[in-house]
């Protein structure tokens, strides 16, 4: 059973601070990693993807990947109240024959940014 | 592109009634996924299709649930008979079929159907 673990939170940070969201995964062969943001009552939307070890920056968002530690994180700099949402980590993996592949989602971390 | 289109947006039905949820994936996406989301269990994968063929339905909770994909542009999830514990938000998502496509682009979700069974 491929597992993706996230701290359910809630994570509460003041406006302007850095929010750090973490995710661990069990399948060492996982190939790519995604962060989705889900506002209350809305559907998940893709905000970041990362495939290689290291950091990937997109505006105020930075995704970090460490495959040796099986760990991926999302940093949100200068957090805004509009960033308040649930953040879902998703991991892409396939079986050895390449016939079955899909994303596995964590349960999400609720982030609250306080004005 | 209009994205993944789901209907209806909201459904309220009485226990025992049949419920049909509908999904139109993004054109060219050959993988389609049905999820259920609740506060307690999070996002649960019910079933997914590749090229209209069901690949993994191990997440379908019981025989009351069934899903079909008669062509590349349409899928249904049916619950018969419905029960109050089926109340949840049901999402449909689609993705490119290839390993490379899915690995690079992930899934795109529809707006969801909020089902309430009373």
Tab-separated table of C-alpha atoms in Angstrom:
chain	number	residue	atom	x	y	z
A	1	UNK	CA	0.000	0.000	0.000
A	2	UNK	CA	1.554	3.238	-1.157
A	3	UNK	CA	1.129	5.875	1.554
A	4	UNK	CA	1.420	9.631	1.658
A	5	UNK	CA	1.453	11.241	5.088
A	6	UNK	CA	0.756	14.841	5.998
A	7	UNK	CA	0.239	16.608	9.291
A	8	UNK	CA	-3.483	17.363	9.322
A	9	UNK	CA	-2.975	20.635	11.173
A	10	UNK	CA	-4.465	23.102	11.474
A	11	UNK	CA	-1.311	25.102	10.884
A	12	UNK	CA	-1.806	28.688	11.901
A	13	UNK	CA	0.646	31.444	10.878
A	14	UNK	CA	0.474	35.245	11.032
A	15	UNK	CA	0.204	37.258	7.845
A	16	UNK	CA	3.615	37.863	6.302
A	17	UNK	CA	5.226	34.789	7.874
A	18	UNK	CA	6.576	31.698	6.123
A	19	UNK	CA	4.238	28.706	6.142
A	20	UNK	CA	5.921	25.299	5.908
A	21	UNK	CA	3.906	22.268	4.848
A	22	UNK	CA	5.419	18.804	4.963
A	23	UNK	CA	4.753	15.444	3.335
A	24	UNK	CA	6.388	12.021	3.509
A	25	UNK	CA	5.804	9.079	1.190
A	26	UNK	CA	6.447	5.364	1.425
A	27	UNK	CA	7.203	4.341	-2.183
A	28	UNK	CA	10.903	4.951	-2.797
A	29	UNK	CA	10.332	4.602	-6.539
A	30	UNK	CA	7.939	7.562	-6.707
A	31	UNK	CA	8.765	9.764	-9.631
A	32	UNK	CA	7.014	13.099	-9.359
A	33	UNK	CA	5.300	15.112	-6.696
A	34	UNK	CA	2.498	17.642	-6.677
A	35	UNK	CA	0.985	20.182	-4.330
A	36	UNK	CA	-2.716	20.961	-4.664
A	37	UNK	CA	-4.566	23.778	-2.907
A	38	UNK	CA	-8.209	23.293	-1.967
A	39	UNK	CA	-10.308	26.177	-0.719
A	40	UNK	CA	-13.294	25.328	1.415
A	41	UNK	CA	-16.133	24.111	-0.784
A	42	UNK	CA	-13.980	24.049	-3.912
A	43	UNK	CA	-12.067	21.425	-5.841
A	44	UNK	CA	-8.309	20.783	-5.575
A	45	UNK	CA	-6.203	22.870	-7.932
A	46	UNK	CA	-2.613	22.155	-8.879
A	47	UNK	CA	-0.171	24.818	-7.699
A	48	UNK	CA	3.263	23.190	-7.830
A	49	UNK	CA	4.989	20.127	-9.202
A	50	UNK	CA	8.541	18.892	-8.618
A	51	UNK	CA	10.491	16.015	-10.100
A	52	UNK	CA	14.136	16.426	-9.060
A	53	UNK	CA	15.875	16.733	-5.721
A	54	UNK	CA	16.275	20.271	-4.530
A	55	UNK	CA	14.146	23.382	-4.625
A	56	UNK	CA	11.717	24.713	-7.202
A	57	UNK	CA	10.447	28.249	-6.858
A	58	UNK	CA	7.322	29.828	-8.333
A	59	UNK	CA	6.523	33.266	-6.993
A	60	UNK	CA	5.907	33.034	-3.247
A	61	UNK	CA	5.852	29.228	-3.396
A	62	UNK	CA	8.870	26.925	-3.086
A	63	UNK	CA	8.642	23.168	-3.341
A	64	UNK	CA	11.475	21.123	-1.851
A	65	UNK	CA	12.194	17.462	-2.600
A	66	UNK	CA	14.522	15.033	-0.862
A	67	UNK	CA	14.136	11.577	-2.400
A	68	UNK	CA	16.672	9.975	-0.053
A	69	UNK	CA	14.548	10.998	2.920
A	70	UNK	CA	11.294	10.469	0.999
A	71	UNK	CA	10.227	13.937	1.959
A	72	UNK	CA	8.624	16.805	0.060
A	73	UNK	CA	7.655	20.194	1.412
A	74	UNK	CA	5.962	23.406	0.334
A	75	UNK	CA	7.036	26.784	1.640
A	76	UNK	CA	4.795	29.810	1.270
A	77	UNK	CA	6.624	33.094	1.807
A	78	UNK	CA	4.865	36.293	2.859
A	79	UNK	CA	1.717	34.331	3.688
A	80	UNK	CA	-1.559	36.078	2.963
A	81	UNK	CA	-5.041	35.430	4.369
A	82	UNK	CA	-5.981	34.331	0.837
A	83	UNK	CA	-3.548	31.412	1.231
A	84	UNK	CA	-5.828	29.924	3.902
A	85	UNK	CA	-6.836	26.561	2.470
A	86	UNK	CA	-6.140	22.850	2.704
A	87	UNK	CA	-2.946	21.783	0.935
A	88	UNK	CA	-2.822	18.277	-0.489
A	89	UNK	CA	0.394	16.463	-1.304
A	90	UNK	CA	0.201	13.957	-4.183
A	91	UNK	CA	2.788	11.440	-5.307
A	92	UNK	CA	3.024	9.836	-8.753
A	93	UNK	CA	4.167	6.256	-8.863
A	94	UNK	CA	3.915	3.249	-11.158
A	95	UNK	CA	4.347	-0.495	-10.857
A	96	UNK	CA	7.476	-2.191	-12.142
A	97	UNK	CA	5.888	-3.134	-15.450
A	98	UNK	CA	4.552	0.349	-16.089
A	99	UNK	CA	1.033	-0.934	-16.605
A	100	UNK	CA	-0.501	0.673	-13.536
A	101	UNK	CA	0.295	4.243	-12.547
A	102	UNK	CA	-1.530	6.927	-10.630
A	103	UNK	CA	-1.314	9.665	-8.035
A	104	UNK	CA	-1.748	8.914	-4.346
A	105	UNK	CA	-2.957	11.825	-2.221
A	106	UNK	CA	-2.297	12.675	1.384
A	107	UNK	CA	-5.186	13.760	3.582
A	108	UNK	CA	-4.115	17.378	3.471
A	109	UNK	CA	-2.966	20.075	5.897
A	110	UNK	CA	-5.302	22.925	6.798
A	111	UNK	CA	-3.462	26.245	6.738
A	112	UNK	CA	-4.886	29.357	8.371
A	113	UNK	CA	-3.162	32.712	7.819
A	114	UNK	CA	-4.232	35.242	10.432
A	115	UNK	CA	-4.383	38.952	9.503
B	1	UNK	CA	-10.637	24.237	-22.697
B	2	UNK	CA	-13.671	24.054	-20.407
B	3	UNK	CA	-11.924	21.780	-17.938
B	4	UNK	CA	-13.488	18.745	-16.318
B	5	UNK	CA	-17.248	19.205	-16.189
B	6	UNK	CA	-19.389	17.545	-13.535
B	7	UNK	CA	-23.134	17.554	-13.048
B	8	UNK	CA	-25.134	18.147	-11.039
B	9	UNK	CA	-23.307	20.524	-8.666
B	10	UNK	CA	-25.643	19.639	-5.811
B	11	UNK	CA	-27.923	16.661	-5.319
B	12	UNK	CA	-30.301	16.073	-2.431
B	13	UNK	CA	-32.128	12.772	-2.447
B	14	UNK	CA	-34.006	10.488	-0.123
B	15	UNK	CA	-32.546	7.292	1.204
B	16	UNK	CA	-33.194	4.398	-1.152
B	17	UNK	CA	-33.287	6.486	-4.302
B	18	UNK	CA	-30.943	6.032	-7.242
B	19	UNK	CA	-28.364	8.755	-7.798
B	20	UNK	CA	-26.378	9.292	-11.001
B	21	UNK	CA	-23.385	11.622	-11.141
B	22	UNK	CA	-21.919	12.673	-14.477
B	23	UNK	CA	-18.504	13.712	-15.718
B	24	UNK	CA	-17.000	14.981	-18.942
B	25	UNK	CA	-13.184	14.836	-18.916
B	26	UNK	CA	-10.846	17.228	-20.668
B	27	UNK	CA	-10.619	16.418	-24.362
B	28	UNK	CA	-7.562	14.267	-25.035
B	29	UNK	CA	-7.281	13.058	-21.441
B	30	UNK	CA	-7.649	9.291	-21.530
B	31	UNK	CA	-7.500	8.613	-17.799
B	32	UNK	CA	-10.511	9.389	-15.614
B	33	UNK	CA	-10.807	9.100	-11.849
B	34	UNK	CA	-13.754	9.194	-9.445
B	35	UNK	CA	-13.047	10.366	-5.882
B	36	UNK	CA	-15.152	10.808	-2.780
B	37	UNK	CA	-14.202	13.382	-0.149
B	38	UNK	CA	-15.406	13.604	3.448
B	39	UNK	CA	-14.008	15.386	6.471
B	40	UNK	CA	-13.312	12.099	8.210
B	41	UNK	CA	-11.696	10.130	5.383
B	42	UNK	CA	-10.283	12.806	3.131
B	43	UNK	CA	-9.990	12.162	-0.609
B	44	UNK	CA	-10.714	8.522	-1.461
B	45	UNK	CA	-10.158	7.029	-4.919
B	46	UNK	CA	-13.224	5.008	-5.899
B	47	UNK	CA	-12.378	3.854	-9.424
B	48	UNK	CA	-10.330	4.866	-12.421
B	49	UNK	CA	-10.446	4.262	-16.154
B	50	UNK	CA	-7.771	4.227	-18.830
B	51	UNK	CA	-9.057	4.509	-22.398
B	52	UNK	CA	-12.618	3.887	-21.150
B	53	UNK	CA	-11.629	0.600	-19.453
B	54	UNK	CA	-11.924	0.286	-15.649
B	55	UNK	CA	-8.468	-0.423	-14.259
B	56	UNK	CA	-8.914	-0.392	-10.511
B	57	UNK	CA	-12.260	-0.390	-8.727
B	58	UNK	CA	-10.957	-1.565	-5.380
B	59	UNK	CA	-12.064	1.688	-3.797
B	60	UNK	CA	-15.718	1.245	-4.642
B	61	UNK	CA	-17.261	0.787	-1.199
B	62	UNK	CA	-19.849	-1.840	-2.068
B	63	UNK	CA	-22.098	-3.215	-4.773
B	64	UNK	CA	-24.434	-0.260	-4.470
B	65	UNK	CA	-21.823	1.760	-6.360
B	66	UNK	CA	-21.181	1.330	-10.071
B	67	UNK	CA	-19.330	3.365	-12.682
B	68	UNK	CA	-19.273	3.348	-16.450
B	69	UNK	CA	-17.359	5.095	-19.182
B	70	UNK	CA	-19.154	4.384	-22.462
B	71	UNK	CA	-16.904	6.700	-24.471
B	72	UNK	CA	-13.905	8.965	-24.095
B	73	UNK	CA	-15.983	12.032	-23.256
B	74	UNK	CA	-18.445	10.778	-20.656
B	75	UNK	CA	-18.550	8.823	-17.413
B	76	UNK	CA	-21.199	8.132	-14.781
B	77	UNK	CA	-21.085	7.080	-11.144
B	78	UNK	CA	-24.286	5.511	-9.923
B	79	UNK	CA	-25.413	4.745	-6.378
B	80	UNK	CA	-28.418	2.474	-6.009
B	81	UNK	CA	-29.906	2.449	-3.428
B	82	UNK	CA	-28.434	5.533	-1.774
B	83	UNK	CA	-27.865	5.743	1.986
B	84	UNK	CA	-27.213	8.705	4.323
B	85	UNK	CA	-23.589	7.566	4.782
B	86	UNK	CA	-23.034	8.176	1.069
B	87	UNK	CA	-23.335	11.919	1.698
B	88	UNK	CA	-20.073	13.472	0.527
B	89	UNK	CA	-18.520	15.521	-2.250
B	90	UNK	CA	-17.765	13.416	-5.314
B	91	UNK	CA	-15.000	14.609	-7.613
B	92	UNK	CA	-14.132	13.509	-11.092
B	93	UNK	CA	-10.589	14.107	-12.354
B	94	UNK	CA	-8.857	13.472	-15.649
B	95	UNK	CA	-5.260	13.162	-16.786
B	96	UNK	CA	-3.215	12.420	-19.858
B	97	UNK	CA	-2.979	8.688	-20.367
B	98	UNK	CA	0.765	8.318	-20.822
B	99	UNK	CA	3.154	7.818	-17.921
B	100	UNK	CA	5.036	10.914	-19.030
B	101	UNK	CA	1.884	12.968	-19.343
B	102	UNK	CA	0.502	11.977	-15.968
B	103	UNK	CA	3.883	12.331	-14.271
B	104	UNK	CA	4.292	15.822	-15.673
B	105	UNK	CA	0.791	17.225	-15.393
B	106	UNK	CA	-0.935	15.364	-12.589
B	107	UNK	CA	-4.719	15.399	-12.473
B	108	UNK	CA	-7.253	18.109	-13.219
B	109	UNK	CA	-10.328	18.044	-11.014
B	110	UNK	CA	-13.896	18.976	-11.793
B	111	UNK	CA	-15.913	21.221	-9.499
B	112	UNK	CA	-17.470	18.265	-7.717
B	113	UNK	CA	-20.986	17.122	-6.862
B	114	UNK	CA	-22.147	17.636	-3.284
B	115	UNK	CA	-24.463	14.727	-2.503
B	116	UNK	CA	-26.784	14.781	0.472
B	117	UNK	CA	-28.871	11.695	1.218
B	118	UNK	CA	-31.619	12.286	3.783
